[in-house]
mmCIF file of C-alpha atoms in Angstrom:
data_model
loop_
_atom_site.group_PDB
_atom_site.id
_atom_site.type_symbol
_atom_site.label_atom_id
_atom_site.label_comp_id
_atom_site.label_asym_id
_atom_site.label_seq_id
_atom_site.Cartn_x
_atom_site.Cartn_y
_atom_site.Cartn_z
ATOM 1 C CA MET A 1 3.506 -25.365 33.684
ATOM 2 C CA ALA A 2 3.527 -28.799 32.033
ATOM 3 C CA HIS A 3 0.272 -28.014 30.219
ATOM 4 C CA VAL A 4 1.681 -24.790 28.693
ATOM 5 C CA HIS A 5 2.995 -25.210 25.142
ATOM 6 C CA LEU A 6 4.111 -22.907 22.375
ATOM 7 C CA SER A 7 1.689 -22.638 19.443
ATOM 8 C CA PHE A 8 1.600 -20.623 16.260
ATOM 9 C CA PHE A 9 -1.896 -19.249 16.925
ATOM 10 C CA GLY A 10 -0.811 -18.245 20.406
ATOM 11 C CA SER A 11 2.127 -16.399 18.878
ATOM 12 C CA ILE A 12 -0.211 -14.577 16.499
ATOM 13 C CA ARG A 13 -2.444 -13.510 19.397
ATOM 14 C CA SER A 14 0.627 -12.284 21.245
ATOM 15 C CA GLU A 15 1.818 -10.245 18.256
ATOM 16 C CA LEU A 16 -1.640 -8.767 17.706
ATOM 17 C CA LEU A 17 -1.748 -7.753 21.364
ATOM 18 C CA LYS A 18 1.673 -6.104 21.118
ATOM 19 C CA LEU A 19 0.749 -4.386 17.870
ATOM 20 C CA SER A 20 -2.587 -3.005 19.059
ATOM 21 C CA SER A 21 -1.257 -1.862 22.442
ATOM 22 C CA LEU A 22 1.486 0.402 21.074
ATOM 23 C CA ALA A 23 0.726 4.120 21.235
ATOM 24 C CA SER A 24 2.552 4.662 17.935
ATOM 25 C CA THR A 25 0.286 2.142 16.203
ATOM 26 C CA LEU A 26 -2.863 3.817 17.503
ATOM 27 C CA TRP A 27 -1.688 7.299 16.536
ATOM 28 C CA LEU A 28 -0.526 6.291 13.053
ATOM 29 C CA SER A 29 -3.722 4.322 12.479
ATOM 30 C CA ALA A 30 -5.864 7.295 13.484
ATOM 31 C CA ILE A 31 -3.857 9.651 11.282
ATOM 32 C CA SER A 32 -4.058 7.276 8.308
ATOM 33 C CA LEU A 33 -7.840 6.980 8.720
ATOM 34 C CA LEU A 34 -8.414 10.723 9.057
ATOM 35 C CA THR A 35 -6.098 11.725 6.209
ATOM 36 C CA THR A 36 -7.542 9.138 3.832
ATOM 37 C CA VAL A 37 -11.131 10.144 4.529
ATOM 38 C CA GLY A 38 -10.146 13.811 4.387
ATOM 39 C CA PHE A 39 -8.424 13.463 1.013
ATOM 40 C CA ALA A 40 -11.372 11.464 -0.351
ATOM 41 C CA ALA A 41 -13.739 14.262 0.708
ATOM 42 C CA LEU A 42 -11.428 16.882 -0.812
ATOM 43 C CA PHE A 43 -11.200 15.008 -4.115
ATOM 44 C CA ALA A 44 -14.985 14.568 -4.211
ATOM 45 C CA TRP A 45 -15.547 18.270 -3.553
ATOM 46 C CA SER A 46 -13.058 19.154 -6.298
ATOM 47 C CA ILE A 47 -14.768 16.848 -8.809
ATOM 48 C CA LYS A 48 -18.182 18.285 -7.917
ATOM 49 C CA GLN A 49 -16.941 21.837 -8.428
ATOM 50 C CA GLU A 50 -15.224 20.947 -11.691
ATOM 51 C CA SER A 51 -18.434 19.458 -13.089
ATOM 52 C CA HIS A 52 -19.955 22.974 -13.094
ATOM 53 C CA TYR A 53 -17.356 24.359 -15.527
ATOM 54 C CA ASP A 54 -17.399 23.894 -19.288
ATOM 55 C CA ASP A 55 -14.380 23.413 -21.552
ATOM 56 C CA LYS A 56 -13.808 27.178 -21.666
ATOM 57 C CA GLY A 57 -13.829 27.541 -17.887
ATOM 58 C CA LYS A 58 -17.265 29.168 -17.641
ATOM 59 C CA TRP A 59 -19.566 28.348 -14.744
ATOM 60 C CA MET A 60 -22.694 26.360 -15.614
ATOM 61 C CA ALA A 61 -25.766 26.254 -13.422
ATOM 62 C CA THR A 62 -26.438 22.676 -14.522
ATOM 63 C CA ALA A 63 -23.476 20.427 -13.806
ATOM 64 C CA MET A 64 -22.121 17.945 -16.308
ATOM 65 C CA PRO A 65 -22.629 14.239 -15.489
ATOM 66 C CA ILE A 66 -19.800 12.700 -13.481
ATOM 67 C CA PRO A 67 -18.493 9.274 -14.572
ATOM 68 C CA ARG A 68 -19.034 6.858 -11.714
ATOM 69 C CA SER A 69 -15.496 5.563 -12.193
ATOM 70 C CA VAL A 70 -14.276 8.950 -10.927
ATOM 71 C CA LEU A 71 -15.830 8.189 -7.523
ATOM 72 C CA PHE A 72 -13.609 5.155 -7.137
ATOM 73 C CA GLU A 73 -10.600 7.128 -8.370
ATOM 74 C CA CYS A 74 -11.235 9.547 -5.495
ATOM 75 C CA VAL A 75 -11.262 6.634 -3.045
ATOM 76 C CA SER A 76 -8.165 4.904 -4.450
ATOM 77 C CA GLN A 77 -6.079 8.076 -4.745
ATOM 78 C CA SER A 78 -6.889 9.045 -1.159
ATOM 79 C CA LEU A 79 -5.290 5.799 0.052
ATOM 80 C CA ILE A 80 -1.747 6.966 -0.800
ATOM 81 C CA VAL A 81 -0.955 8.497 2.611
ATOM 82 C CA ALA A 82 -2.545 5.579 4.486
ATOM 83 C CA ILE A 83 -0.351 3.077 2.622
ATOM 84 C CA ILE A 84 2.787 4.958 3.681
ATOM 85 C CA LEU A 85 1.702 5.189 7.317
ATOM 86 C CA ILE A 86 0.698 1.517 7.458
ATOM 87 C CA GLY A 87 4.111 0.695 6.000
ATOM 88 C CA VAL A 88 5.724 2.625 8.852
ATOM 89 C CA ILE A 89 3.587 0.705 11.372
ATOM 90 C CA ALA A 90 4.853 -2.574 9.892
ATOM 91 C CA ILE A 91 8.454 -1.384 10.184
ATOM 92 C CA LEU A 92 7.912 -0.454 13.842
ATOM 93 C CA VAL A 93 6.579 -3.951 14.571
ATOM 94 C CA VAL A 94 10.148 -5.250 14.229
ATOM 95 C CA THR A 95 12.381 -2.252 14.870
ATOM 96 C CA GLY A 96 10.449 -1.194 17.977
ATOM 97 C CA GLU A 97 11.429 -4.428 19.723
ATOM 98 C CA TYR A 98 15.076 -4.058 18.733
ATOM 99 C CA ALA A 99 15.121 -0.418 19.867
ATOM 100 C CA THR A 100 13.853 -1.303 23.357
ATOM 101 C CA SER A 101 15.717 -4.646 23.528
ATOM 102 C CA SER A 102 12.382 -6.334 24.246
ATOM 103 C CA VAL A 103 13.166 -8.642 21.327
ATOM 104 C CA GLN A 104 15.424 -10.597 23.697
ATOM 105 C CA MET A 105 12.494 -11.395 25.982
ATOM 106 C CA SER A 106 10.275 -12.178 22.971
ATOM 107 C CA LEU A 107 12.798 -14.719 21.705
ATOM 108 C CA VAL A 108 13.142 -16.237 25.152
ATOM 109 C CA VAL A 109 9.380 -16.824 25.190
ATOM 110 C CA ASN A 110 9.391 -17.942 21.549
ATOM 111 C CA PRO A 111 12.887 -19.152 20.556
ATOM 112 C CA ARG A 112 11.644 -20.386 17.176
ATOM 113 C CA ARG A 113 12.620 -17.369 15.130
ATOM 114 C CA VAL A 114 10.871 -18.449 11.950
ATOM 115 C CA MET A 115 7.615 -18.859 13.896
ATOM 116 C CA PHE A 116 8.348 -15.536 15.607
ATOM 117 C CA MET A 117 8.579 -13.729 12.245
ATOM 118 C CA ASN A 118 5.669 -15.600 10.683
ATOM 119 C CA ALA A 119 3.473 -14.652 13.632
ATOM 120 C CA LYS A 120 4.441 -11.009 13.119
ATOM 121 C CA ALA A 121 3.661 -11.325 9.409
ATOM 122 C CA PHE A 122 0.193 -12.729 10.136
ATOM 123 C CA ALA A 123 -0.497 -10.064 12.749
ATOM 124 C CA VAL A 124 0.600 -7.284 10.384
ATOM 125 C CA ALA A 125 -1.485 -8.776 7.561
ATOM 126 C CA ILE A 126 -4.620 -8.945 9.722
ATOM 127 C CA TYR A 127 -4.156 -5.474 11.155
ATOM 128 C CA SER A 128 -3.288 -3.737 7.870
ATOM 129 C CA PHE A 129 -6.053 -5.466 5.900
ATOM 130 C CA VAL A 130 -8.758 -4.631 8.460
ATOM 131 C CA LEU A 131 -7.538 -1.047 8.938
ATOM 132 C CA SER A 132 -7.290 -0.320 5.210
ATOM 133 C CA LEU A 133 -10.623 -2.024 4.462
ATOM 134 C CA VAL A 134 -12.442 0.030 7.113
ATOM 135 C CA THR A 135 -10.716 3.178 5.862
ATOM 136 C CA LEU A 136 -11.693 2.490 2.249
ATOM 137 C CA LEU A 137 -15.309 1.730 3.151
ATOM 138 C CA ILE A 138 -15.631 4.964 5.134
ATOM 139 C CA SER A 139 -13.985 6.940 2.318
ATOM 140 C CA TRP A 140 -16.354 5.363 -0.203
ATOM 141 C CA GLY A 141 -19.324 6.308 1.950
ATOM 142 C CA VAL A 142 -18.112 9.898 2.292
ATOM 143 C CA VAL A 143 -17.564 10.250 -1.475
ATOM 144 C CA GLU A 144 -20.987 8.755 -2.220
ATOM 145 C CA ALA A 145 -22.620 11.162 0.237
ATOM 146 C CA MET A 146 -20.863 14.221 -1.172
ATOM 147 C CA LEU A 147 -21.730 13.364 -4.785
ATOM 148 C CA ALA A 148 -25.220 12.015 -4.061
ATOM 149 C CA GLY A 149 -26.981 14.948 -5.730
ATOM 150 C CA SER A 150 -24.858 14.908 -8.878
ATOM 151 C CA LYS A 151 -25.745 13.237 -12.145
ATOM 152 C CA GLN A 152 -23.566 10.180 -12.702
ATOM 153 C CA THR A 153 -22.901 8.012 -15.716
ATOM 154 C CA PRO A 154 -22.784 4.259 -14.924
ATOM 155 C CA LEU A 155 -19.688 2.109 -15.009
ATOM 156 C CA THR A 156 -18.814 0.625 -18.369
ATOM 157 C CA ALA A 157 -18.466 -3.108 -18.965
ATOM 158 C CA LYS A 158 -14.696 -2.873 -18.482
ATOM 159 C CA GLU A 159 -15.166 -0.965 -15.208
ATOM 160 C CA HIS A 160 -17.687 -3.415 -13.749
ATOM 161 C CA TRP A 161 -15.141 -4.870 -11.301
ATOM 162 C CA LEU A 162 -13.753 -1.473 -10.242
ATOM 163 C CA PRO A 163 -15.554 -1.346 -6.841
ATOM 164 C CA LEU A 164 -14.160 -4.762 -5.918
ATOM 165 C CA ILE A 165 -10.656 -3.850 -7.108
ATOM 166 C CA VAL A 166 -10.602 -0.550 -5.237
ATOM 167 C CA ILE A 167 -12.136 -1.735 -1.948
ATOM 168 C CA LEU A 168 -10.999 -5.354 -1.468
ATOM 169 C CA GLY A 169 -8.054 -5.024 -3.847
ATOM 170 C CA GLY A 170 -6.992 -1.794 -2.150
ATOM 171 C CA ALA A 171 -6.950 -3.539 1.234
ATOM 172 C CA ALA A 172 -5.005 -6.465 -0.257
ATOM 173 C CA ILE A 173 -2.369 -4.308 -1.997
ATOM 174 C CA THR A 174 -1.943 -2.270 1.211
ATOM 175 C CA THR A 175 -1.321 -5.531 3.076
ATOM 176 C CA LEU A 176 1.388 -6.472 0.556
ATOM 177 C CA VAL A 177 3.093 -3.118 1.095
ATOM 178 C CA ALA A 178 2.927 -3.753 4.853
ATOM 179 C CA GLU A 179 4.587 -7.178 4.456
ATOM 180 C CA PHE A 180 7.250 -5.608 2.237
ATOM 181 C CA SER A 181 7.824 -2.996 4.967
ATOM 182 C CA LEU A 182 7.996 -5.697 7.642
ATOM 183 C CA GLY A 183 10.820 -7.311 5.709
ATOM 184 C CA LEU A 184 12.597 -3.967 5.447
ATOM 185 C CA GLY A 185 12.304 -3.502 9.205
ATOM 186 C CA ALA A 186 13.809 -6.943 9.815
ATOM 187 C CA ILE A 187 16.668 -6.174 7.443
ATOM 188 C CA ALA A 188 17.464 -2.738 8.878
ATOM 189 C CA ARG A 189 16.577 -3.476 12.552
ATOM 190 C CA SER A 190 16.577 0.312 12.970
ATOM 191 C CA THR A 191 13.477 2.461 12.785
ATOM 192 C CA ALA A 192 15.277 5.369 11.125
ATOM 193 C CA GLY A 193 17.075 3.068 8.693
ATOM 194 C CA GLY A 194 13.953 1.102 7.835
ATOM 195 C CA VAL A 195 11.843 4.214 7.257
ATOM 196 C CA VAL A 196 14.543 5.837 5.091
ATOM 197 C CA ILE A 197 14.900 2.716 2.927
ATOM 198 C CA PHE A 198 11.119 2.469 2.648
ATOM 199 C CA VAL A 199 10.818 6.108 1.567
ATOM 200 C CA VAL A 200 13.606 5.723 -1.002
ATOM 201 C CA ILE A 201 12.189 2.547 -2.549
ATOM 202 C CA TYR A 202 8.483 3.359 -2.315
ATOM 203 C CA MET A 203 8.387 7.112 -2.891
ATOM 204 C CA MET A 204 11.632 8.251 -4.519
ATOM 205 C CA ALA A 205 12.663 5.376 -6.799
ATOM 206 C CA THR A 206 9.930 6.081 -9.378
ATOM 207 C CA THR A 207 10.963 9.735 -9.585
ATOM 208 C CA ILE A 208 14.668 8.882 -9.825
ATOM 209 C CA PHE A 209 14.096 6.460 -12.697
ATOM 210 C CA GLY A 210 11.863 9.034 -14.387
ATOM 211 C CA ILE A 211 14.643 11.643 -14.224
ATOM 212 C CA ILE A 212 17.180 9.172 -15.623
ATOM 213 C CA SER A 213 14.888 8.282 -18.531
ATOM 214 C CA SER A 214 14.463 11.964 -19.422
ATOM 215 C CA LEU A 215 18.206 12.489 -19.831
ATOM 216 C CA SER A 216 18.520 10.587 -23.101
ATOM 217 C CA LYS A 217 16.471 8.538 -25.554
ATOM 218 C CA HIS A 218 18.870 5.690 -24.786
ATOM 219 C CA MET A 219 17.696 5.674 -21.152
ATOM 220 C CA LEU A 220 14.164 4.452 -21.787
ATOM 221 C CA TRP A 221 14.967 1.317 -19.787
ATOM 222 C CA ALA A 222 14.831 3.511 -16.663
ATOM 223 C CA ASN A 223 11.240 4.502 -17.456
ATOM 224 C CA TRP A 224 10.390 0.808 -17.759
ATOM 225 C CA CYS A 225 12.050 0.150 -14.386
ATOM 226 C CA SER A 226 9.964 2.923 -12.827
ATOM 227 C CA GLN A 227 6.832 0.948 -13.739
ATOM 228 C CA LEU A 228 8.108 -1.925 -11.584
ATOM 229 C CA MET A 229 8.599 0.159 -8.434
ATOM 230 C CA PRO A 230 6.090 -0.353 -5.589
ATOM 231 C CA SER A 231 4.328 3.021 -5.866
ATOM 232 C CA SER A 232 3.786 2.605 -9.627
ATOM 233 C CA LEU A 233 2.572 -0.956 -9.106
ATOM 234 C CA VAL A 234 0.060 0.160 -6.467
ATOM 235 C CA ASN A 235 -1.280 2.981 -8.668
ATOM 236 C CA THR A 236 -1.595 0.712 -11.707
ATOM 237 C CA PHE A 237 -3.328 -2.004 -9.689
ATOM 238 C CA LEU A 238 -5.867 0.365 -8.149
ATOM 239 C CA SER A 239 -6.691 1.871 -11.541
ATOM 240 C CA GLY A 240 -8.147 -1.487 -12.570
ATOM 241 C CA LYS A 241 -6.951 -1.144 -16.154
ATOM 242 C CA SER A 242 -3.881 -1.806 -18.272
ATOM 243 C CA ASN A 243 -1.073 0.724 -18.050
ATOM 244 C CA GLU A 244 -1.019 2.204 -21.546
ATOM 245 C CA LEU A 245 2.146 4.250 -22.011
ATOM 246 C CA GLU A 246 2.774 6.506 -24.973
ATOM 247 C CA ALA A 247 4.895 5.149 -27.790
ATOM 248 C CA GLY A 248 8.600 5.729 -27.210
ATOM 249 C CA MET A 249 8.352 5.852 -23.409
ATOM 250 C CA VAL A 250 9.778 2.330 -23.018
ATOM 251 C CA PRO A 251 12.067 0.299 -25.303
ATOM 252 C CA LYS A 252 10.186 -1.306 -28.174
ATOM 253 C CA GLY A 253 8.891 -4.774 -27.322
ATOM 254 C CA TRP A 254 9.377 -4.406 -23.564
ATOM 255 C CA PRO A 255 6.203 -5.484 -21.714
ATOM 256 C CA VAL A 256 4.459 -3.038 -19.396
ATOM 257 C CA PRO A 257 2.492 -4.655 -16.528
ATOM 258 C CA GLY A 258 -1.273 -4.313 -16.461
ATOM 259 C CA TRP A 259 -3.321 -4.002 -13.306
ATOM 260 C CA TRP A 260 -3.315 -7.665 -12.279
ATOM 261 C CA GLN A 261 0.333 -8.188 -13.286
ATOM 262 C CA SER A 262 1.179 -5.203 -11.073
ATOM 263 C CA GLY A 263 -0.479 -6.954 -8.143
ATOM 264 C CA LEU A 264 1.595 -10.093 -8.734
ATOM 265 C CA ILE A 265 4.832 -8.095 -8.994
ATOM 266 C CA MET A 266 3.994 -6.315 -5.729
ATOM 267 C CA LEU A 267 3.441 -9.751 -4.196
ATOM 268 C CA ALA A 268 6.940 -10.715 -5.378
ATOM 269 C CA TRP A 269 8.398 -7.572 -3.741
ATOM 270 C CA ALA A 270 6.713 -8.505 -0.453
ATOM 271 C CA VAL A 271 7.777 -12.180 -0.558
ATOM 272 C CA VAL A 272 11.419 -11.482 -1.452
ATOM 273 C CA PHE A 273 11.997 -8.789 1.179
ATOM 274 C CA TYR A 274 10.142 -10.753 3.844
ATOM 275 C CA ILE A 275 12.198 -13.901 3.195
ATOM 276 C CA VAL A 276 15.448 -11.898 3.321
ATOM 277 C CA GLY A 277 14.351 -10.208 6.537
ATOM 278 C CA MET A 278 13.341 -13.512 8.131
ATOM 279 C CA PHE A 279 16.701 -15.052 7.158
ATOM 280 C CA ILE A 280 18.554 -12.137 8.771
ATOM 281 C CA VAL A 281 16.514 -12.371 11.990
ATOM 282 C CA ARG A 282 17.193 -16.111 12.091
ATOM 283 C CA LYS A 283 20.959 -15.822 11.597
ATOM 284 C CA ARG A 284 21.963 -12.587 13.335
ATOM 285 C CA ASP A 285 22.446 -12.118 17.046
ATOM 286 C CA VAL A 286 19.731 -9.957 18.608
ATOM 287 C CA LYS A 287 22.206 -7.572 20.245
#
């Protein structure tokens, strides 16, 4: 065994093998793919039907032209469920090993805990990026096929980069959510705990801040905070445009992130939670 040595790339291959061989990963991946494509098809069908109605709700034999930007909105909005499921997969990457106590054997094979976590982070990044990219491309193809016979207005100059933002940017922002979830899993070390925290921060926090801001005109800071929550950041980023809120929705002079600032803030969420999770894995006993 003298020729056998521990390497970072070997650790990544090991984590990818573990990740892809789990039944939960395969099931969640399949569900995320099917639901995303299904929602994209449903949105496209809805847009096509709506184009046949005028402002008064009367059916028109000749449909109104559909802005091409709407096609990419269908694709980006359909990604919501997939992002949540991929986040759960990332949580299971850590918590699954703690639940079965297989983490003890993993750390015997690779006692360098920082390398252990970094290998998981790379494996999750590769898996989530590829899965979300394939899902987005299929969804785009389905939407294009369903709206192929409809009249479409071209993208404007400001929307020129929208396909790149939605497809490649969508895969990238999904990967950031997965890394954020990986950190949550390392912090909680419990599948139930990690999923609950993820749901609260990703899905419920925006709504909670919105309710607080509606209680009083002095609570507008809560509405500003809601724009910094992961779900709001993802939606703003995928829109490909600045988040223009109505006057009086946030305190005067407080900056509201645009699409690219939202991506950077989501990157900060992922980095902070991953570093905290890695520190906890490094310091805590595995039992």
